[in-house]
Short mmCIF file of C-alpha atoms in Angstrom, two decimals:
data_model
loop_
_atom_site.label_atom_id
_atom_site.label_comp_id
_atom_site.label_asym_id
_atom_site.label_seq_id
_atom_site.Cartn_x
_atom_site.Cartn_y
_atom_site.Cartn_z
CA MET A 1 106.77 43.87 122.84
CA LYS A 2 106.89 44.76 119.15
CA THR A 3 104.70 41.77 118.29
CA ALA A 4 102.19 42.49 121.17
CA ILE A 5 101.84 46.13 120.18
CA GLY A 6 101.45 45.28 116.56
CA GLY A 7 98.85 42.60 117.29
CA LEU A 8 97.04 45.04 119.42
CA LEU A 9 96.89 47.68 116.58
CA PHE A 10 95.73 45.03 114.21
CA LEU A 11 92.91 43.93 116.65
CA ILE A 12 91.76 47.61 116.99
CA SER A 13 91.67 48.06 113.28
CA GLN A 14 89.62 44.99 112.79
CA THR A 15 87.14 45.65 115.52
CA VAL A 16 86.51 49.43 115.12
CA PHE A 17 87.00 51.54 111.96
CA SER A 18 88.21 54.76 113.67
CA THR A 19 87.39 58.15 112.26
CA VAL A 20 87.95 61.67 113.52
CA ARG A 21 84.47 61.58 114.91
CA ASP A 22 85.70 59.13 117.50
CA ILE A 23 88.10 61.63 118.93
CA LYS A 24 86.18 63.56 121.62
CA VAL A 25 88.22 66.81 121.72
CA LYS A 26 89.11 68.24 118.28
CA HIS A 27 90.53 71.48 119.31
CA ILE A 28 93.55 72.87 121.20
CA GLU A 29 93.98 76.12 123.08
CA VAL A 30 96.48 78.52 121.33
CA PRO A 31 97.83 81.84 122.24
CA ALA A 32 95.86 84.73 120.66
CA TYR A 33 99.25 86.62 120.58
CA ASN A 34 100.58 84.20 117.88
CA LEU A 35 97.38 84.24 115.89
CA ILE A 36 97.37 88.09 115.86
CA SER A 37 101.05 88.49 114.92
CA ASP A 38 100.87 85.83 112.07
CA THR A 39 97.81 87.65 110.67
CA LEU A 40 99.34 91.08 110.90
CA VAL A 41 102.48 89.83 109.17
CA GLY A 42 100.33 88.29 106.35
CA MET A 43 98.52 91.58 105.85
CA SER A 44 101.63 93.67 105.49
CA ALA A 45 103.73 91.39 103.21
CA PRO A 46 103.26 89.77 99.79
CA THR A 47 103.11 86.03 99.32
CA ASN A 48 106.89 85.74 99.36
CA GLY A 49 106.97 87.17 102.82
CA LYS A 50 109.32 90.05 101.97
CA ARG A 51 108.34 93.49 103.15
CA ASN A 52 108.86 96.32 100.64
CA ASP A 53 109.56 99.37 102.91
CA PHE A 54 109.50 101.74 100.00
CA VAL A 55 106.03 100.68 98.90
CA MET A 56 104.64 100.37 102.45
CA GLN A 57 105.88 103.82 103.47
CA LEU A 58 104.17 105.35 100.54
CA ILE A 59 100.94 103.49 101.41
CA CYS A 60 101.19 104.87 104.97
CA ASP A 61 101.71 108.36 103.57
CA LEU A 62 98.50 108.04 101.74
CA ALA A 63 96.71 106.46 104.65
CA ARG A 64 97.83 109.32 107.00
CA GLY A 65 97.15 111.97 104.58
CA ASP A 66 100.92 112.92 104.69
CA LYS A 67 101.04 112.83 100.83
CA THR A 68 98.60 113.38 98.11
CA GLN A 69 98.01 110.95 95.26
CA GLU A 70 99.86 113.33 92.94
CA GLU A 71 102.88 113.42 95.30
CA VAL A 72 103.01 109.66 95.44
CA ASN A 73 102.68 109.38 91.76
CA ALA A 74 105.61 111.80 91.33
CA THR A 75 107.65 109.82 93.82
CA LEU A 76 107.06 106.67 91.84
CA VAL A 77 108.05 108.25 88.62
CA ARG A 78 111.26 109.58 90.19
CA ASN A 79 112.06 106.09 91.21
CA ASN A 80 111.55 104.76 87.71
CA VAL A 81 108.30 102.93 88.58
CA ASP A 82 105.90 102.56 85.57
CA ILE A 83 102.55 103.62 87.16
CA GLU A 84 100.65 102.17 84.31
CA SER A 85 102.09 98.64 85.05
CA ILE A 86 100.59 98.66 88.64
CA PRO A 87 97.42 96.52 88.77
CA GLN A 88 94.26 98.01 90.25
CA SER A 89 93.81 95.02 92.66
CA LYS A 90 95.27 91.79 93.95
CA SER A 91 98.68 93.33 94.83
CA ILE A 92 99.82 95.52 97.73
CA SER A 93 101.30 97.82 95.18
CA SER A 94 97.72 98.39 93.98
CA LEU A 95 97.18 100.48 97.02
CA LEU A 96 99.59 102.95 95.65
CA ILE A 97 97.16 104.10 92.94
CA ASN A 98 93.65 102.81 93.62
CA GLY A 99 92.51 105.22 96.34
CA LYS A 100 91.09 102.66 98.73
CA LYS A 101 91.56 104.51 101.87
CA ALA A 102 90.28 101.83 104.29
CA ASP A 103 92.58 99.28 102.62
CA GLN A 104 95.60 101.66 102.87
CA ALA A 105 94.91 102.27 106.58
CA ALA A 106 94.51 98.66 107.47
CA THR A 107 97.74 97.65 105.52
CA CYS A 108 99.69 100.59 107.02
CA ALA A 109 98.46 99.68 110.56
CA ALA A 110 99.61 96.02 110.05
CA TYR A 111 102.98 97.19 108.64
CA ILE A 112 103.57 99.51 111.56
CA ALA A 113 102.41 97.05 114.19
CA THR A 114 104.78 94.44 112.88
CA SER A 115 107.87 96.66 112.59
CA LEU A 116 109.11 95.63 115.92
CA LEU A 117 109.00 91.94 114.89
CA VAL A 118 111.48 92.66 112.13
CA PRO A 119 115.18 92.12 112.89
CA THR A 120 116.64 95.60 113.72
CA ASP A 121 119.81 97.27 112.67
CA ASN A 122 121.03 99.83 115.15
CA THR A 123 124.04 100.84 113.30
CA ALA A 124 122.65 104.29 112.38
CA LEU A 125 122.42 105.12 115.95
CA PHE A 126 126.18 105.33 116.17
CA ASP A 127 128.78 107.72 114.87
CA LYS A 128 132.41 107.03 114.16
CA LYS A 129 134.80 109.56 115.70
CA LYS A 130 138.54 109.79 116.23
CA SER A 131 139.72 109.97 119.75
CA ASN A 132 142.52 112.26 120.97
CA ASP A 133 145.07 109.65 120.21
CA GLY A 134 143.98 109.36 116.59
CA LYS A 135 142.02 105.97 117.03
CA GLU A 136 138.71 105.58 115.55
CA GLU A 137 135.88 104.80 118.08
CA VAL A 138 132.09 104.25 117.84
CA VAL A 139 129.93 106.48 120.07
CA LEU A 140 126.16 106.73 120.43
CA ASN A 141 124.43 109.63 118.88
CA ALA A 142 122.31 110.82 121.76
CA ALA A 143 119.84 112.95 119.71
CA ARG A 144 119.28 110.17 117.06
CA PHE A 145 118.90 107.58 119.75
CA ALA A 146 116.29 109.61 121.63
CA GLU A 147 114.33 110.12 118.35
CA GLU A 148 114.38 106.44 117.47
CA MET A 149 113.26 105.48 120.97
CA LYS A 150 110.34 107.86 120.72
CA VAL A 151 109.19 106.12 117.54
CA LYS A 152 109.71 102.65 118.90
CA MET A 153 107.97 103.35 122.22
CA SER A 154 105.01 104.98 120.54
CA VAL A 155 104.65 102.12 118.18
CA ALA A 156 104.98 99.47 121.02
CA GLN A 157 102.40 101.23 123.27
CA ALA A 158 99.93 101.69 120.42
CA THR A 159 100.38 98.16 119.27
CA ALA A 160 99.78 96.76 122.78
CA ASN A 161 96.34 98.56 122.54
CA LEU A 162 95.73 97.09 118.94
CA TYR A 163 96.50 93.53 120.29
CA ALA A 164 94.27 94.04 123.22
CA ILE A 165 91.33 95.22 121.01
CA ILE A 166 91.73 92.38 118.58
CA ALA A 167 92.11 89.65 121.37
CA SER A 168 89.08 91.00 123.17
CA ASN A 169 86.98 90.81 120.04
CA LEU A 170 87.89 87.28 119.01
CA ASP A 171 84.81 85.19 118.91
CA GLY A 172 86.46 82.10 120.34
CA ASN A 173 84.67 78.78 119.81
CA SER A 174 85.97 75.30 119.32
CA ASN A 175 84.60 75.17 115.69
CA GLN A 176 86.87 77.89 114.28
CA SER A 177 89.90 77.18 112.19
CA PHE A 178 93.06 79.20 111.86
CA THR A 179 91.56 80.82 108.74
CA ASP A 180 88.39 81.70 110.51
CA TYR A 181 90.46 83.52 113.21
CA GLN A 182 92.61 85.33 110.68
CA GLU A 183 89.48 86.67 108.95
CA ASN A 184 88.14 87.82 112.34
CA ILE A 185 91.41 89.44 113.08
CA ALA A 186 91.57 91.18 109.69
CA LYS A 187 88.11 92.65 110.00
CA THR A 188 88.98 94.20 113.48
CA VAL A 189 92.11 95.65 112.04
CA TYR A 190 90.13 97.27 109.19
CA ASN A 191 87.68 98.71 111.77
CA TYR A 192 90.31 100.00 114.16
CA ALA A 193 93.19 101.03 111.76
CA PRO A 194 92.41 104.77 111.65
CA GLU A 195 92.23 104.96 115.43
CA TYR A 196 95.52 103.08 115.74
CA LEU A 197 97.37 105.31 113.22
CA HIS A 198 96.06 108.26 115.14
CA LEU A 199 97.20 106.85 118.48
CA VAL A 200 100.75 106.22 117.22
CA GLN A 201 101.01 109.91 116.08
CA THR A 202 99.52 111.12 119.33
CA LEU A 203 101.82 109.06 121.53
CA TYR A 204 104.83 110.19 119.53
CA ILE A 205 103.88 113.97 119.57
CA ASN A 206 103.22 113.80 123.33
CA ASP A 207 106.26 111.79 124.38
CA ARG A 208 108.56 113.74 126.78
CA ALA A 209 110.25 110.81 128.33
CA ALA A 210 113.96 110.50 128.89
CA TYR A 211 115.39 107.28 127.66
CA THR A 212 118.40 105.35 128.96
CA PRO A 213 120.06 102.51 127.08
CA ARG A 214 120.81 99.47 129.24
CA ALA A 215 122.06 97.32 126.42
CA LEU A 216 122.65 98.24 122.89
CA THR A 217 124.34 96.29 120.05
CA LYS A 218 123.76 96.23 116.22
CA SER A 219 120.76 93.86 116.52
CA THR A 220 119.56 94.15 120.13
CA LEU A 221 118.49 96.89 122.54
CA VAL A 222 117.20 97.20 126.00
CA VAL A 223 116.03 100.72 126.89
CA GLU A 224 114.27 102.14 129.91
CA ASP A 225 112.71 105.53 130.48
CA ASN A 226 111.67 107.77 133.45
CA LEU A 227 108.03 106.60 133.16
CA SER A 228 108.86 102.99 134.39
CA ARG A 229 108.65 101.60 130.89
CA GLU A 230 111.13 99.20 129.30
CA LEU A 231 111.52 98.03 125.72
CA GLN A 232 113.56 94.92 124.70
CA VAL A 233 114.11 94.33 121.02
CA ASP A 234 116.14 91.37 119.59
CA PRO A 235 116.13 89.18 116.52
CA GLN A 236 113.36 86.96 118.19
CA GLY A 237 111.03 89.85 118.63
CA PHE A 238 110.17 92.52 121.22
CA VAL A 239 108.91 92.87 124.84
CA LEU A 240 107.25 96.06 126.27
CA LYS A 241 107.09 96.32 129.92
CA SER A 242 105.23 98.94 132.08
CA ARG A 243 106.14 99.03 135.80
CA GLY A 244 107.53 95.48 135.52
CA VAL A 245 104.48 94.10 133.91
CA ILE A 246 104.72 92.67 130.40
CA TRP A 247 102.46 94.92 128.32
CA LEU A 248 103.09 93.14 125.10
CA GLY A 249 105.32 90.23 124.14
CA GLU A 250 106.10 86.65 125.32
CA ALA A 251 102.48 85.78 124.56
CA LYS A 252 101.08 88.42 126.92
CA ILE A 253 98.76 91.33 126.02
CA LEU A 254 98.44 94.04 128.62
CA GLY A 255 99.75 91.60 131.19
CA LYS A 256 97.40 88.89 130.35
CA GLU A 257 97.60 85.66 128.33
CA PHE A 258 94.70 85.31 125.92
CA PHE A 259 94.06 81.75 124.63
CA VAL A 260 91.48 80.64 122.16
CA PRO A 261 90.24 77.22 120.99
CA LEU A 262 91.53 76.32 117.59
CA ASN A 263 89.71 73.47 115.68
CA ILE A 264 92.42 71.18 114.26
CA ILE A 265 90.47 68.14 113.42
CA ILE A 266 87.60 68.69 111.00
CA PRO A 267 85.60 65.63 109.55
CA PRO A 268 85.93 65.45 105.71
CA GLU A 269 82.24 66.07 105.16
CA GLU A 270 82.35 69.21 107.21
CA LYS A 271 85.40 70.71 105.62
CA LYS A 272 84.80 73.94 103.89
CA LYS A 273 86.44 74.99 100.69
CA SER A 274 89.79 76.48 101.27
CA LYS A 275 89.44 80.15 101.95
CA THR A 276 92.00 82.86 101.47
CA ILE A 277 92.12 85.84 103.86
CA LYS A 278 90.79 88.93 102.30
CA ARG A 279 93.92 90.83 102.76
CA THR A 280 94.26 94.49 101.77
CA LEU A 281 96.06 93.43 98.56
CA ASN A 282 92.99 91.35 97.57
CA LYS A 283 90.33 93.98 98.13
#
């Protein structure tokens, strides 16, 4: 059998010099959910992939108008950051000083939207107390838990809208590469970022739901509220449900799976020069 197969391959190579042009279908259908998630992560983290919460929270303060430039400068000085050493561009840290509001908003939006994709640590939701017999026990801090769930649910709901806006605006055609889609996604984020940040705040302020923990450990949680919503968070990501329908997560966006054609075979003569996404840090 080995000889037969080997001979067949030799025969094909002799009779037809195959190229990628001979492959009829050069694209595959991929979930928009993954394209969006990967792009948002890239927009909110430097090239080493590590999020700097201190820097990102200050950028968000500037984007939302919670802090002035002078207040941010003072915070940096208090934390022994040499402001003069921060470059004006090509670094996420540049957004701390260069005053580019649109870039700050887009980067902040990407940071907040991906916060539920980062492994969580629920330790702060518990208190250590001594029982009547003197033994130490861990109990849930109800007030702290309720506040944290308001934040998480507001972010999850607003992010479901963000994903839906992005997915609906993807110009899907079989000639687009991964980079093409990332650029398309980034542009939508830039345009929608102020509305997204406003929506997160509005949902948080208006949240009057009562939350009930169904499962809660250091790294996972399953919580329900009295509005028929459920949020599941674990090291693999998160799932938001509304009345049993997956609103965001498991490749679904507002209960629907969005797929787009991704070009994975490009003839050499048609290849473009390698492009880098114009992230916030490069603006």
